[in-house]
Amino acid sequence: MAFLKRSPWILHYDASSCNGCDIEVLACLTPLYDVERFGIINTGNPKHADILMITGGINEQNREVVRNIYEQMPEPKVVVAIGVCAATGGIFRECYNIVGGVDKVIPVDVYVPGCAARPEMIIDGVVTALSILEEKRAKMSGAAQMKDDARHAEQAGEST
Amino acid sequence: MGIFQMTKTVLRNLFGGPATRQYPAVPARTSSLTRGHVAFEPSTCRSCGICSRRCPCEAIHLDKEAKVWEINRMRCIACGDCVEGCPFGSITMEQTYLPPVVEHVVERYTITYVKPEKPAKKPAEESTGA
Amino acid sequence: MPERIVVPFGPQHPVLPEPIHLDLVLEDETVVEAIPSIGYIHRGLERLIEKREFTEYVYVAERICGICSFMHALCYCQGIEEIMKIEVPDRAKYLRTIWSECSRLHSHLLWLGLFADGMGFENLFMRSWQLRESVLDVLEDTTGGRVIQGTCKVGGVRRDIGAEKLDEMHRALDPFEEQCRELGDIFLNDDTVKYRLQGLGVISKDEAYALGAVGPTARASGVAMDHRETGYAAYGDLGFKPVVETAGDCYARCAVRVKEIYASINLIRQAIDQMPEGPLDVKVKGTPDGEYFSRVEQPRGEVIHYLKGNGSKHLSRARIRTPTLANIPPLVKMLPGAQLADVPVVVLSIDPCISCTER
Amino acid sequence: MTVREEQTIIDVALENLTREVERVHADGYRLVQIGCTDLGGSYEVNYSFDKGYQFKNLRLTIGPEAEVPSISGIYWGAFVYENEMHDLFGIPVTGINIDFKGTFIKTVEKYPFSVTRKGGDSCRNA
Amino acid sequence: MNWLIGAVLFLVLAPIAGGLIAGIDRRITARMQGRVGPPLLQPFYDVGKLFEKESVVVTTAQNFYVLAYLIFIALSGALFFAGGDLLLIIFAFTLAHVFLVLGAYAVHSPYSHIGAERELIQVMAYEPMIILAAVGLYMVSGSFYVTDIVTTTIPAVLYLPGVFLGFATILTIKLRKSPFDISTSHHAHQEIVKGITTEFSGSTLAQVEIAHWYENVFLLGFVYLFFAWNPAIGIIAVVVTYLAEVFVDNVTARVRWQAALKSGWFAAVIGIANLAILSYMMLGGA
């Protein structure tokens, strides 16, 4: 029963990106890339989402927002950081208001490099995220484990 | 007809077949200029350090003593400034994109350029890790 | 007395891909007051000027915004060139014009799509973005990047477009224009679209001028103001007239952008026809010393890069005033009276680019 | 029909600011922007106006302690720039019509562009 | 025990048929937008996934209301396919929506509340028309019982063109299609996020989804009643009606709730006019 893999619903949040990656995430939904082929829907509602896609680095004001959105999402869930800004802050890394990559606030499962990340790379990123999502689900339905445990274990299992 | 203005487009779409590029089955569209990722040739690098000074993201790090050239893939914006700046053509821009990763990637190369003689061709050492 | 409720709109919201936050005070579903708060993506790019040499800062300027990326770079470069008295070769000016107009095309198509999405017209969103992809393909073929072009530099451009590619672009323009006109007709003539847009978020000519509105927001209210008229890059040589509408509502703002798409196609056509031969760049010697307010017409309106050099490799100040910042006061005036369902439409009608705004 | 753009810069004193702005307003200029520059000891504030692509700047040079009166009574839309001026530079602006009181742009570092800022802007992610 | 068989068949088969219809709908919609679209079985994957997800329960009352919504929708459908009384069916159907609205009100989210308000407006918009449809069918067939209406040999739609047109209009509201997808929508983005379903997640949302499937099958069954004198025409009419709904969904923008309400009542006015003419004719003829 791996329905999760076939129906990943996405939530996109623009942390502090330049819009480049954002519009590429949206472009994924459009006819030329059409991620609905994989059952992906952009929900826009954290409570319905399975995959959180974050573009851009974390700054002072959106820190809480990002954490809040992450916590609202029901388990199992994965976080995909899109673009180099979401990974490390990229070219904005040295700005006074940038704290760094998304992993400074919430655990990140997949990093998609690029500036701006292309729709094809984003699709690849989601596909990578799906296998992690599946692992998390298996963990969840297994023995009652602490959420944190699952998070650590999944990182160990990611080295493939 | 004001109300169903889009009818023509819709019918053409419906019967004309989808415009989708079936990405994983069909390779990504690139052009000869596409800035995919930066590639490094360790056998021609003379450790001048122009690339690391020019890089606007400080993604490139050069250790002249240890003869190590590093690129932090999680910082590189593929602007191509290092490619233009490199006087020896050791850095090139590849059209292919890097795959998504599950942890930060710093690629490390050992520079194999030997000074006066012809550059020796040794396989590039490559290691991945945070 | 209807009950007043405060609905937080954003920062994470499905209709707006970017985080803008509005505290909407509603009476039933009618907006009484809207207070914007920004800062969710403030990065502090202006101060990065201390860490980047003036030639390197182009890369940062490009990433102020991923949609009008090329125009930010252009505005920055023109400012530096003005301060340093650099005369850019003609071919570079024409190439800059072509890329600027391609950026405008992709930005307007993108906006039309988002706007349609804001009205709940999903199919139209898909269609606009489908057309936009062909512009992005051209941009990728000629510059190497889909959204971040990276071709503008101080003193000229980095890449050339070969004669063959120019020919191909020219040939592709006619069918592309036809498709755009079909799309434009849907936006301008469809009854449900008209029903949603007409009479919504009206701002008069005087109000728009007094509030400092720029770009399509101002032009839709009848303020004929377009910086391309000052003839920067190659615009001086090309026949150009600003597109003006008078109604000042969301429909007029939509119409201005639709017609600007046609105008841009025409400009590209002219630029390709008149493309001069010659070098692409001049060598940049010395460092900037002086100040200049560089102004460029972006898809969203007039952008200003105030650059001040002190004779060193690092500028002492770069101040970037983006069009969306100037359009926020008009937006605050537009919202009261609108229905909750119309809020996304009104907000989108100024084409907000929060990333620009907050730098 | 290319219009030649001209840029002029006029220095004004703090006490004359409101009057000068009113005069510019009466001349039919629109407000383009308000921007500050840190001169290292004092601020330079540029009030930029435009009419038919003629660019006019009123330049105010003030010390770090000076309070600036708001021009939002004359140009309603000035509040965005004045709040920004307050949040990024720490210049107190009095009488803004929509005063966000320091919450317009929230930054980790208070007043990141202020003259009193010395060093301390290390890159935290190096 | 024909009625029992009908009810049981509906309860078992309707989710399957409803899911398939949703899948076909999504594929056709995608094609109309120039895309490939999801696999046919995508709605089942979605619901399957929702059951796999962790359920974030905001209030326990919410779960009860949503379950009640599902049960009453299924009940009204079952009554319908068992050949029951149309008026009772409509009552159960309306009651189901009241439970959904209560579920949305039970949580504290402005989007959910606005969605609930709009759902109530929708109920007000379509309720008159749906009753008129029942009355119309009664006038033609002489019975409120579905069994009788189905077995009638009178081509109901010919007598009730206005009623059918009105019913088709409110069908757009009921199927949550553009231009009337104001309280929640299956796709696209909305100013009130997901409206009435914003705060539901996991298995609760899955129940709402299954209820939609039941509802859609029931509504298409209702459409069939207008063409019941000839099963072949009936089935074609149902398919064509549904395709027309998908088409309308794709060529219109979403309207404001005021317009939805007006359209619903305008539909009712057409229906009343139709019925008035019909009764005049019948009286005249009698």
mmCIF file of N, CA and C in Angstrom, chain A residues 31-34 37-38 84 87-88 90-91 93-94 103 109-113 115 118 120-121 123-125 128 132 158, chain B residues 19-24 28-30 34-35 56-58 72-78 97-104:
data_model
loop_
_atom_site.group_PDB
_atom_site.id
_atom_site.type_symbol
_atom_site.label_atom_id
_atom_site.label_comp_id
_atom_site.label_asym_id
_atom_site.label_seq_id
_atom_site.Cartn_x
_atom_site.Cartn_y
_atom_site.Cartn_z
ATOM 1 N N PRO A 31 1.416 23.305 -18.451
ATOM 2 C CA PRO A 31 1.346 22.234 -19.444
ATOM 3 C C PRO A 31 2.690 21.629 -19.848
ATOM 4 N N LEU A 32 3.722 22.416 -19.976
ATOM 5 C CA LEU A 32 4.960 21.837 -20.495
ATOM 6 C C LEU A 32 5.627 20.852 -19.543
ATOM 7 N N TYR A 33 5.413 21.020 -18.284
ATOM 8 C CA TYR A 33 6.043 20.098 -17.325
ATOM 9 C C TYR A 33 5.016 19.228 -16.631
ATOM 10 N N ASP A 34 3.865 19.799 -16.350
ATOM 11 C CA ASP A 34 2.719 19.074 -15.818
ATOM 12 C C ASP A 34 3.044 18.013 -14.793
ATOM 13 N N ARG A 37 1.009 14.716 -13.724
ATOM 14 C CA ARG A 37 1.252 13.364 -14.250
ATOM 15 C C ARG A 37 1.649 12.409 -13.134
ATOM 16 N N PHE A 38 2.332 12.947 -12.124
ATOM 17 C CA PHE A 38 2.783 12.099 -11.017
ATOM 18 C C PHE A 38 1.819 12.174 -9.839
ATOM 19 N N VAL A 84 19.982 27.152 -4.518
ATOM 20 C CA VAL A 84 21.101 27.241 -3.580
ATOM 21 C C VAL A 84 20.778 28.143 -2.396
ATOM 22 N N ALA A 87 19.475 26.181 0.296
ATOM 23 C CA ALA A 87 20.455 25.260 0.859
ATOM 24 C C ALA A 87 21.395 26.000 1.811
ATOM 25 N N THR A 88 21.935 27.130 1.345
ATOM 26 C CA THR A 88 22.920 27.822 2.183
ATOM 27 C C THR A 88 22.685 29.318 2.272
ATOM 28 N N GLY A 90 22.936 30.973 -0.606
ATOM 29 C CA GLY A 90 23.415 31.319 -1.936
ATOM 30 C C GLY A 90 24.135 32.649 -1.984
ATOM 31 N N ILE A 91 23.769 33.430 -2.973
ATOM 32 C CA ILE A 91 24.450 34.708 -3.150
ATOM 33 C C ILE A 91 24.057 35.690 -2.047
ATOM 34 N N ARG A 93 23.906 34.931 1.035
ATOM 35 C CA ARG A 93 24.387 34.342 2.277
ATOM 36 C C ARG A 93 24.946 35.388 3.241
ATOM 37 N N GLU A 94 25.584 36.405 2.662
ATOM 38 C CA GLU A 94 26.259 37.358 3.523
ATOM 39 C C GLU A 94 25.390 38.539 3.920
ATOM 40 N N ASP A 103 17.666 24.615 6.436
ATOM 41 C CA ASP A 103 17.987 23.628 7.476
ATOM 42 C C ASP A 103 18.360 24.263 8.815
ATOM 43 N N ASP A 109 15.120 17.428 3.794
ATOM 44 C CA ASP A 109 15.372 16.076 3.297
ATOM 45 C C ASP A 109 16.073 16.064 1.963
ATOM 46 N N VAL A 110 15.711 16.974 1.078
ATOM 47 C CA VAL A 110 16.310 16.977 -0.249
ATOM 48 C C VAL A 110 16.724 18.405 -0.601
ATOM 49 N N TYR A 111 17.931 18.508 -1.170
ATOM 50 C CA TYR A 111 18.369 19.801 -1.673
ATOM 51 C C TYR A 111 18.399 19.745 -3.192
ATOM 52 N N VAL A 112 17.785 20.726 -3.814
ATOM 53 C CA VAL A 112 17.867 20.816 -5.264
ATOM 54 C C VAL A 112 18.804 21.973 -5.584
ATOM 55 N N PRO A 113 19.972 21.703 -6.157
ATOM 56 C CA PRO A 113 20.894 22.805 -6.424
ATOM 57 C C PRO A 113 20.421 23.632 -7.617
ATOM 58 N N CYS A 115 20.615 27.808 -9.640
ATOM 59 C CA CYS A 115 20.203 29.192 -9.454
ATOM 60 C C CYS A 115 19.861 29.727 -10.827
ATOM 61 N N ARG A 118 15.867 24.518 -12.258
ATOM 62 C CA ARG A 118 14.948 24.376 -13.401
ATOM 63 C C ARG A 118 13.794 23.435 -13.065
ATOM 64 N N GLU A 120 12.851 20.824 -14.473
ATOM 65 C CA GLU A 120 13.273 19.417 -14.539
ATOM 66 C C GLU A 120 13.970 18.991 -13.250
ATOM 67 N N MET A 121 14.791 19.898 -12.719
ATOM 68 C CA MET A 121 15.498 19.565 -11.481
ATOM 69 C C MET A 121 14.517 19.472 -10.332
ATOM 70 N N ILE A 123 11.425 18.531 -10.556
ATOM 71 C CA ILE A 123 10.752 17.230 -10.691
ATOM 72 C C ILE A 123 11.647 16.143 -10.117
ATOM 73 N N ASP A 124 12.936 16.194 -10.465
ATOM 74 C CA ASP A 124 13.880 15.215 -9.910
ATOM 75 C C ASP A 124 13.885 15.260 -8.386
ATOM 76 N N GLY A 125 13.864 16.485 -7.872
ATOM 77 C CA GLY A 125 13.877 16.660 -6.420
ATOM 78 C C GLY A 125 12.667 16.015 -5.776
ATOM 79 N N THR A 128 13.023 12.260 -5.769
ATOM 80 C CA THR A 128 13.904 11.850 -4.677
ATOM 81 C C THR A 128 13.161 11.912 -3.344
ATOM 82 N N ILE A 132 11.914 9.056 0.120
ATOM 83 C CA ILE A 132 12.100 9.360 1.532
ATOM 84 C C ILE A 132 10.758 9.374 2.256
ATOM 85 N N GLU A 158 19.260 7.746 3.982
ATOM 86 C CA GLU A 158 19.223 8.522 2.755
ATOM 87 C C GLU A 158 20.455 8.377 1.894
ATOM 88 N N ALA B 19 0.756 19.423 -24.721
ATOM 89 C CA ALA B 19 2.018 20.070 -25.074
ATOM 90 C C ALA B 19 3.146 19.634 -24.160
ATOM 91 N N THR B 20 2.818 18.724 -23.237
ATOM 92 C CA THR B 20 3.769 18.382 -22.189
ATOM 93 C C THR B 20 5.054 17.753 -22.735
ATOM 94 N N ARG B 21 6.175 18.219 -22.169
ATOM 95 C CA ARG B 21 7.444 17.525 -22.422
ATOM 96 C C ARG B 21 7.542 16.445 -21.356
ATOM 97 N N GLN B 22 7.550 15.225 -21.806
ATOM 98 C CA GLN B 22 7.506 14.112 -20.845
ATOM 99 C C GLN B 22 8.857 13.985 -20.178
ATOM 100 N N TYR B 23 9.128 14.857 -19.184
ATOM 101 C CA TYR B 23 10.497 14.997 -18.755
ATOM 102 C C TYR B 23 11.304 13.745 -18.413
ATOM 103 N N PRO B 24 10.962 12.964 -17.441
ATOM 104 C CA PRO B 24 11.973 11.922 -17.145
ATOM 105 C C PRO B 24 12.193 10.996 -18.341
ATOM 106 N N ALA B 28 15.968 16.669 -20.514
ATOM 107 C CA ALA B 28 15.662 18.088 -20.360
ATOM 108 C C ALA B 28 16.167 18.871 -21.556
ATOM 109 N N ARG B 29 15.409 19.924 -21.911
ATOM 110 C CA ARG B 29 15.803 20.749 -23.035
ATOM 111 C C ARG B 29 16.953 21.664 -22.596
ATOM 112 N N THR B 30 18.023 21.646 -23.347
ATOM 113 C CA THR B 30 19.122 22.557 -23.050
ATOM 114 C C THR B 30 19.575 23.184 -24.357
ATOM 115 N N THR B 34 23.370 26.920 -22.266
ATOM 116 C CA THR B 34 22.791 26.652 -20.957
ATOM 117 C C THR B 34 23.853 26.576 -19.867
ATOM 118 N N ARG B 35 23.583 27.304 -18.813
ATOM 119 C CA ARG B 35 24.514 27.254 -17.687
ATOM 120 C C ARG B 35 24.046 26.176 -16.719
ATOM 121 N N PRO B 56 31.234 35.412 -6.983
ATOM 122 C CA PRO B 56 30.391 36.299 -6.171
ATOM 123 C C PRO B 56 29.749 35.605 -4.976
ATOM 124 N N CYS B 57 29.835 34.280 -4.941
ATOM 125 C CA CYS B 57 29.193 33.568 -3.837
ATOM 126 C C CYS B 57 30.207 32.922 -2.907
ATOM 127 N N GLU B 58 31.467 33.102 -3.205
ATOM 128 C CA GLU B 58 32.525 32.435 -2.435
ATOM 129 C C GLU B 58 32.298 30.935 -2.397
ATOM 130 N N ASN B 72 31.795 24.477 -3.587
ATOM 131 C CA ASN B 72 30.625 24.183 -2.780
ATOM 132 C C ASN B 72 29.410 24.278 -3.697
ATOM 133 N N ARG B 73 28.891 23.120 -4.024
ATOM 134 C CA ARG B 73 27.770 23.092 -4.970
ATOM 135 C C ARG B 73 26.527 23.747 -4.412
ATOM 136 N N MET B 74 26.481 23.866 -3.114
ATOM 137 C CA MET B 74 25.291 24.448 -2.503
ATOM 138 C C MET B 74 25.390 25.968 -2.446
ATOM 139 N N ARG B 75 26.475 26.503 -2.962
ATOM 140 C CA ARG B 75 26.571 27.959 -3.024
ATOM 141 C C ARG B 75 26.651 28.439 -4.462
ATOM 142 N N CYS B 76 27.133 27.584 -5.342
ATOM 143 C CA CYS B 76 27.402 27.993 -6.718
ATOM 144 C C CYS B 76 26.111 28.399 -7.428
ATOM 145 N N ILE B 77 26.133 29.588 -8.019
ATOM 146 C CA ILE B 77 24.944 30.048 -8.747
ATOM 147 C C ILE B 77 25.124 29.884 -10.250
ATOM 148 N N ALA B 78 26.198 29.214 -10.646
ATOM 149 C CA ALA B 78 26.461 28.958 -12.067
ATOM 150 C C ALA B 78 26.385 30.235 -12.900
ATOM 151 N N TYR B 97 22.560 19.512 -15.724
ATOM 152 C CA TYR B 97 22.261 19.975 -14.380
ATOM 153 C C TYR B 97 22.644 18.931 -13.364
ATOM 154 N N LEU B 98 22.898 19.390 -12.156
ATOM 155 C CA LEU B 98 23.261 18.447 -11.114
ATOM 156 C C LEU B 98 21.994 17.833 -10.525
ATOM 157 N N PRO B 99 22.079 16.583 -10.133
ATOM 158 C CA PRO B 99 20.895 15.950 -9.541
ATOM 159 C C PRO B 99 20.650 16.467 -8.133
ATOM 160 N N PRO B 100 19.435 16.322 -7.650
ATOM 161 C CA PRO B 100 19.172 16.715 -6.260
ATOM 162 C C PRO B 100 19.935 15.819 -5.290
ATOM 163 N N VAL B 101 20.282 16.345 -4.157
ATOM 164 C CA VAL B 101 21.065 15.595 -3.182
ATOM 165 C C VAL B 101 20.365 15.626 -1.836
ATOM 166 N N VAL B 102 20.789 14.738 -0.946
ATOM 167 C CA VAL B 102 20.144 14.714 0.358
ATOM 168 C C VAL B 102 20.993 15.403 1.428
ATOM 169 N N GLU B 103 22.227 15.727 1.081
ATOM 170 C CA GLU B 103 22.998 16.548 2.011
ATOM 171 C C GLU B 103 23.936 17.450 1.227
ATOM 172 N N HIS B 104 24.472 18.427 1.904
ATOM 173 C CA HIS B 104 25.317 19.421 1.233
ATOM 174 C C HIS B 104 26.496 18.765 0.524
#
